Amino acid sequence: MDGWMDGWMDGWMDGWMDGWMDGWMDGWMDGWMDGWMDGWMDGWMDGWMDGWMDGWMDGWMDGWMDGWMDGWMDGWMDGWMDGWMDGWMDGWMDGWMDGWMDGWMDGWMDGWMDGWMDGWMERNSDENFRRA
């Protein structure tokens, strides 16, 4: 019994375990995991993923998105802001404020209002009341 157990356990069992574990299992683990898996992961991560990230994200973000943003922001938006705000809006404000508003203020307030006030004050001064 001891001979058979020792022979079978030490010989076939240990040999099979060593052969299977060291050979097939380690070979499979090393070969598949380290080779195919790492190679595929590296190839996928470095190749496709990085290429996609670099190509698409950088290309899209830097190229199209930034180009669109630059084109829109610098072109249309700034042009609109410059054209509308500086041109029409400021021109309108200048024209309205400096022209009509100031002209109205100068003409009505300084002219009619002050003239009326001066005339009224003069007509209703103490001196005029004393004469009456």
XYZ file of N, CA and C in Angstrom:
396
model
N 0.816 -1.184 0.000
C 0.000 0.000 0.000
C 0.853 1.237 0.000
N 1.849 1.241 0.873
C 2.722 2.404 0.891
C 3.487 2.525 -0.411
N 3.885 1.421 -0.956
C 4.629 1.475 -2.202
C 3.780 1.967 -3.348
N 2.571 1.445 -3.375
C 1.680 1.871 -4.444
C 1.300 3.329 -4.265
N 0.966 3.727 -3.042
C 0.604 5.107 -2.767
C 1.771 6.036 -3.038
N 2.917 5.623 -2.551
C 4.086 6.464 -2.790
C 4.392 6.523 -4.276
N 4.297 5.380 -4.914
C 4.593 5.353 -6.344
C 3.593 6.146 -7.151
N 2.345 5.940 -6.849
C 1.310 6.646 -7.595
C 1.305 8.120 -7.239
N 1.322 8.424 -5.950
C 1.279 9.811 -5.516
C 2.519 10.563 -5.960
N 3.669 10.002 -5.657
C 4.904 10.703 -5.993
C 5.174 10.659 -7.489
N 4.835 9.549 -8.094
C 5.185 9.401 -9.498
C 4.176 10.025 -10.435
N 3.049 9.323 -10.570
C 2.082 9.760 -11.567
C 1.397 11.048 -11.153
N 0.933 11.130 -9.911
C 0.190 12.299 -9.461
C 1.061 13.538 -9.471
N 2.215 13.451 -8.853
C 3.105 14.608 -8.844
C 3.590 14.913 -10.253
N 3.873 13.855 -11.004
C 4.332 14.080 -12.378
C 3.258 14.711 -13.238
N 2.051 14.191 -13.084
C 0.944 14.751 -13.860
C 0.663 16.177 -13.407
N 0.636 16.386 -12.090
C 0.385 17.719 -11.576
C 1.478 18.678 -12.012
N 2.718 18.221 -11.862
C 3.817 19.084 -12.294
C 3.746 19.318 -13.794
N 3.500 18.244 -14.510
C 3.439 18.389 -15.964
C 2.284 19.253 -16.410
N 1.154 19.026 -15.794
C -0.015 19.792 -16.191
C 0.096 21.219 -15.685
N 0.423 21.366 -14.401
C 0.501 22.696 -13.816
C 1.625 23.505 -14.438
N 2.804 22.919 -14.481
C 3.948 23.663 -14.997
C 3.906 23.775 -16.508
N 3.403 22.737 -17.126
C 3.439 22.733 -18.579
C 2.263 23.432 -19.208
N 1.135 22.723 -19.179
C -0.027 23.250 -19.878
C -0.566 24.506 -19.203
N -0.752 24.470 -17.885
C -1.359 25.593 -17.184
C -0.482 26.823 -17.252
N 0.780 26.666 -16.892
C 1.676 27.814 -16.959
C 1.883 28.250 -18.396
N 1.998 27.271 -19.283
C 2.167 27.618 -20.692
C 0.960 28.337 -21.238
N -0.204 27.856 -20.842
C -1.426 28.500 -21.294
C -1.543 29.884 -20.674
N -1.280 29.948 -19.374
C -1.358 31.234 -18.694
C -0.341 32.209 -19.262
N 0.885 31.725 -19.394
C 1.914 32.605 -19.940
C 1.626 32.932 -21.391
N 1.291 31.890 -22.130
C 1.089 32.110 -23.558
C -0.147 32.926 -23.864
N -1.250 32.514 -23.271
C -2.494 33.194 -23.591
C -2.594 34.524 -22.870
N -2.402 34.480 -21.553
C -2.567 35.697 -20.773
C -1.514 36.736 -21.118
N -0.265 36.319 -21.071
C 0.798 37.283 -21.317
C 0.915 37.618 -22.792
N 0.724 36.606 -23.615
C 0.915 36.838 -25.038
C -0.279 37.452 -25.708
N -1.327 36.649 -25.823
C -2.488 37.106 -26.560
C -3.200 38.230 -25.827
N -3.441 38.018 -24.536
C -4.211 38.999 -23.777
C -3.476 40.319 -23.678
N -2.227 40.264 -23.253
C -1.459 41.498 -23.150
C -1.206 42.091 -24.524
N -0.905 41.215 -25.475
C -0.667 41.712 -26.826
C -1.905 42.341 -27.419
N -3.032 41.700 -27.180
C -4.279 42.237 -27.689
C -4.618 43.532 -26.967
N -4.458 43.509 -25.641
C -4.740 44.712 -24.869
C -3.815 45.848 -25.274
N -2.532 45.532 -25.393
C -1.593 46.561 -25.821
C -1.926 47.030 -27.223
N -2.183 46.062 -28.082
C -2.502 46.426 -29.454
C -3.779 47.227 -29.544
N -4.745 46.829 -28.762
C -6.023 47.526 -28.792
C -5.905 48.872 -28.114
N -5.311 48.849 -26.919
C -5.201 50.091 -26.161
C -4.285 51.087 -26.859
N -3.109 50.617 -27.241
C -2.153 51.526 -27.861
C -2.531 51.856 -29.288
N -3.078 50.865 -29.959
C -3.367 51.069 -31.367
C -4.702 51.716 -31.610
N -5.732 50.934 -31.420
C -7.060 51.418 -31.757
C -7.514 52.503 -30.803
N -7.394 52.231 -29.509
C -7.912 53.177 -28.516
C -7.157 54.490 -28.560
N -5.841 54.415 -28.513
C -5.061 55.645 -28.571
C -5.217 56.311 -29.925
N -5.242 55.482 -30.958
C -5.435 56.049 -32.290
C -6.778 56.724 -32.412
N -7.774 56.104 -31.826
C -9.101 56.697 -31.846
C -9.116 57.954 -31.008
N -8.527 57.842 -29.815
C -8.502 59.006 -28.936
C -7.700 60.136 -29.566
N -6.519 59.801 -30.047
C -5.693 60.829 -30.666
C -6.323 61.324 -31.951
N -6.740 60.367 -32.756
C -7.252 60.751 -34.061
C -8.600 61.417 -34.000
N -9.515 60.772 -33.323
C -10.869 61.298 -33.310
C -11.015 62.442 -32.334
N -10.623 62.180 -31.088
C -10.817 63.201 -30.064
C -9.972 64.436 -30.341
N -8.699 64.222 -30.588
C -7.844 65.374 -30.859
C -8.209 66.009 -32.183
N -8.476 65.147 -33.161
C -8.835 65.683 -34.468
C -10.165 66.403 -34.432
N -11.121 65.788 -33.776
C -12.448 66.387 -33.705
C -12.435 67.583 -32.786
N -11.873 67.376 -31.581
C -11.885 68.457 -30.607
C -11.013 69.621 -31.061
N -9.786 69.305 -31.436
C -8.873 70.369 -31.834
C -9.227 70.919 -33.203
N -9.614 70.018 -34.081
C -9.859 70.451 -35.446
C -11.229 71.038 -35.647
N -12.211 70.177 -35.625
C -13.560 70.614 -35.940
C -14.125 71.499 -34.854
N -14.030 71.027 -33.609
C -14.657 71.756 -32.505
C -13.988 73.101 -32.297
N -12.668 73.093 -32.187
C -11.968 74.357 -32.001
C -12.114 75.233 -33.234
N -12.036 74.597 -34.394
C -12.202 75.363 -35.619
C -13.585 75.961 -35.719
N -14.565 75.190 -35.324
C -15.930 75.685 -35.334
C -16.093 76.774 -34.300
N -15.555 76.515 -33.111
C -15.652 77.513 -32.052
C -14.918 78.786 -32.445
N -13.721 78.620 -32.985
C -12.981 79.794 -33.431
C -13.732 80.499 -34.544
N -14.206 79.697 -35.484
C -14.921 80.291 -36.604
C -16.202 80.965 -36.161
N -16.902 80.334 -35.245
C -18.164 80.891 -34.782
C -17.922 82.047 -33.844
N -17.051 81.800 -32.854
C -16.812 82.830 -31.847
C -16.099 84.035 -32.446
N -15.020 83.765 -33.164
C -14.245 84.870 -33.712
C -14.921 85.486 -34.921
N -15.593 84.639 -35.685
C -16.182 85.133 -36.913
C -17.556 85.717 -36.720
N -18.507 84.846 -36.578
C -19.894 85.287 -36.510
C -20.179 86.051 -35.240
N -19.785 85.462 -34.104
C -20.133 86.072 -32.817
C -19.439 87.408 -32.639
N -18.129 87.424 -32.850
C -17.413 88.683 -32.707
C -17.850 89.671 -33.776
N -18.064 89.153 -34.976
C -18.535 90.035 -36.035
C -19.894 90.615 -35.713
N -20.743 89.789 -35.154
C -22.062 90.257 -34.752
C -21.934 91.243 -33.615
N -21.113 90.880 -32.639
C -20.925 91.772 -31.496
C -20.304 93.084 -31.941
N -19.265 92.984 -32.760
C -18.637 94.206 -33.247
C -19.593 94.982 -34.131
N -20.221 94.253 -35.037
C -21.098 94.932 -35.980
C -22.327 95.502 -35.318
N -22.951 94.715 -34.477
C -24.193 95.162 -33.863
C -23.917 96.091 -32.707
N -23.080 95.631 -31.778
C -22.834 96.421 -30.572
C -22.084 97.701 -30.889
N -20.973 97.561 -31.592
C -20.163 98.741 -31.869
C -20.778 99.596 -32.959
N -21.373 98.945 -33.926
C -21.909 99.695 -35.049
C -23.293 100.224 -34.803
N -24.246 99.356 -34.878
C -25.634 99.773 -34.785
C -25.971 100.276 -33.394
N -25.611 99.484 -32.380
C -26.004 99.836 -31.012
C -25.333 101.118 -30.559
N -24.019 101.180 -30.728
C -23.324 102.397 -30.335
C -23.744 103.565 -31.214
N -23.910 103.280 -32.504
C -24.360 104.340 -33.398
C -25.744 104.827 -33.026
N -26.595 103.905 -32.670
C -27.940 104.270 -32.251
C -27.877 105.031 -30.945
N -27.083 104.518 -30.021
C -26.947 105.193 -28.733
C -26.357 106.582 -28.917
N -25.319 106.664 -29.741
C -24.732 107.973 -29.998
C -25.731 108.879 -30.691
N -26.382 108.321 -31.696
C -27.341 109.133 -32.432
C -28.512 109.551 -31.566
N -28.993 108.650 -30.754
C -30.153 108.956 -29.925
C -29.744 109.810 -28.746
N -28.699 109.369 -28.041
C -28.288 110.083 -26.840
C -27.714 111.451 -27.176
N -26.773 111.478 -28.111
C -26.123 112.741 -28.431
C -27.007 113.621 -29.299
N -27.771 112.991 -30.142
C -28.570 113.771 -31.071
C -29.905 114.167 -30.508
N -30.810 113.246 -30.514
C -32.175 113.556 -30.127
C -32.281 113.882 -28.652
N -31.698 113.019 -27.814
C -31.859 113.193 -26.367
C -31.185 114.464 -25.886
N -29.934 114.638 -26.275
C -29.245 115.849 -25.857
C -29.860 117.073 -26.515
N -30.240 116.911 -27.780
C -30.895 118.029 -28.463
C -32.204 118.391 -27.793
N -32.938 117.384 -27.389
C -34.196 117.627 -26.689
C -33.919 118.258 -25.345
N -32.938 117.708 -24.653
C -32.594 118.259 -23.344
C -32.112 119.694 -23.486
N -31.226 119.917 -24.464
C -30.733 121.275 -24.672
C -31.851 122.181 -25.154
N -32.590 121.681 -26.125
C -33.628 122.523 -26.709
C -34.776 122.766 -25.758
N -35.277 121.754 -25.150
C -36.453 121.910 -24.304
C -36.071 122.420 -22.936
N -35.132 121.719 -22.305
C -34.774 122.076 -20.938
C -34.094 123.433 -20.879
N -33.059 123.582 -21.703
C -32.307 124.826 -21.632
C -33.047 125.966 -22.321
N -33.719 125.642 -23.403
C -34.375 126.697 -24.160
C -35.731 127.053 -23.611
N -36.672 126.228 -23.834
C -38.050 126.528 -23.462
C -38.219 126.580 -21.958
N -37.696 125.538 -21.268
C -37.915 125.450 -19.829
C -37.232 126.589 -19.097
N -35.959 126.803 -19.433
C -35.258 127.894 -18.769
C -35.838 129.240 -19.183
N -36.169 129.362 -20.476
C -36.765 130.609 -20.939
C -38.101 130.862 -20.272
N -38.883 129.844 -20.141
C -40.179 129.973 -19.485
C -39.976 130.299 -18.020
N -39.025 129.568 -17.399
C -38.749 129.819 -15.987
C -38.237 131.239 -15.787
N -37.344 131.664 -16.690
C -36.837 133.032 -16.583
C -37.969 134.033 -16.766
N -38.786 133.800 -17.762
C -39.904 134.708 -18.009
C -40.893 134.699 -16.863
N -41.171 133.542 -16.346
C -42.123 133.425 -15.250
C -41.569 134.077 -14.001
N -40.306 133.806 -13.735
C -39.672 134.382 -12.556
C -39.621 135.902 -12.680
N -39.335 136.344 -13.892
C -39.249 137.784 -14.102
C -40.627 138.437 -13.953
N -41.614 137.776 -14.503
C -42.969 138.320 -14.419
C -43.495 138.294 -12.993
N -43.066 137.337 -12.250
C -43.586 137.178 -10.897
C -42.573 137.574 -9.835
N -41.649 138.397 -10.193
C -40.650 138.808 -9.210
C -41.273 139.796 -8.231
N -40.598 139.987 -7.163
C -41.083 140.928 -6.146
C -41.221 142.330 -6.720
N -40.311 142.673 -7.597
C -40.328 144.013 -8.171
C -41.591 144.229 -8.989
N -41.961 143.224 -9.766
C -43.176 143.338 -10.570
C -44.415 143.378 -9.692
N -44.397 142.649 -8.611
C -45.543 142.675 -7.710
C -45.669 144.032 -7.014
N -44.532 144.623 -6.716
C -44.571 145.918 -6.048
C -45.106 146.994 -6.982
N -44.829 146.855 -8.273
C -45.312 147.830 -9.237
C -46.821 147.755 -9.409
N -47.359 146.566 -9.208
C -48.782 146.383 -9.478
C -49.667 146.955 -8.441
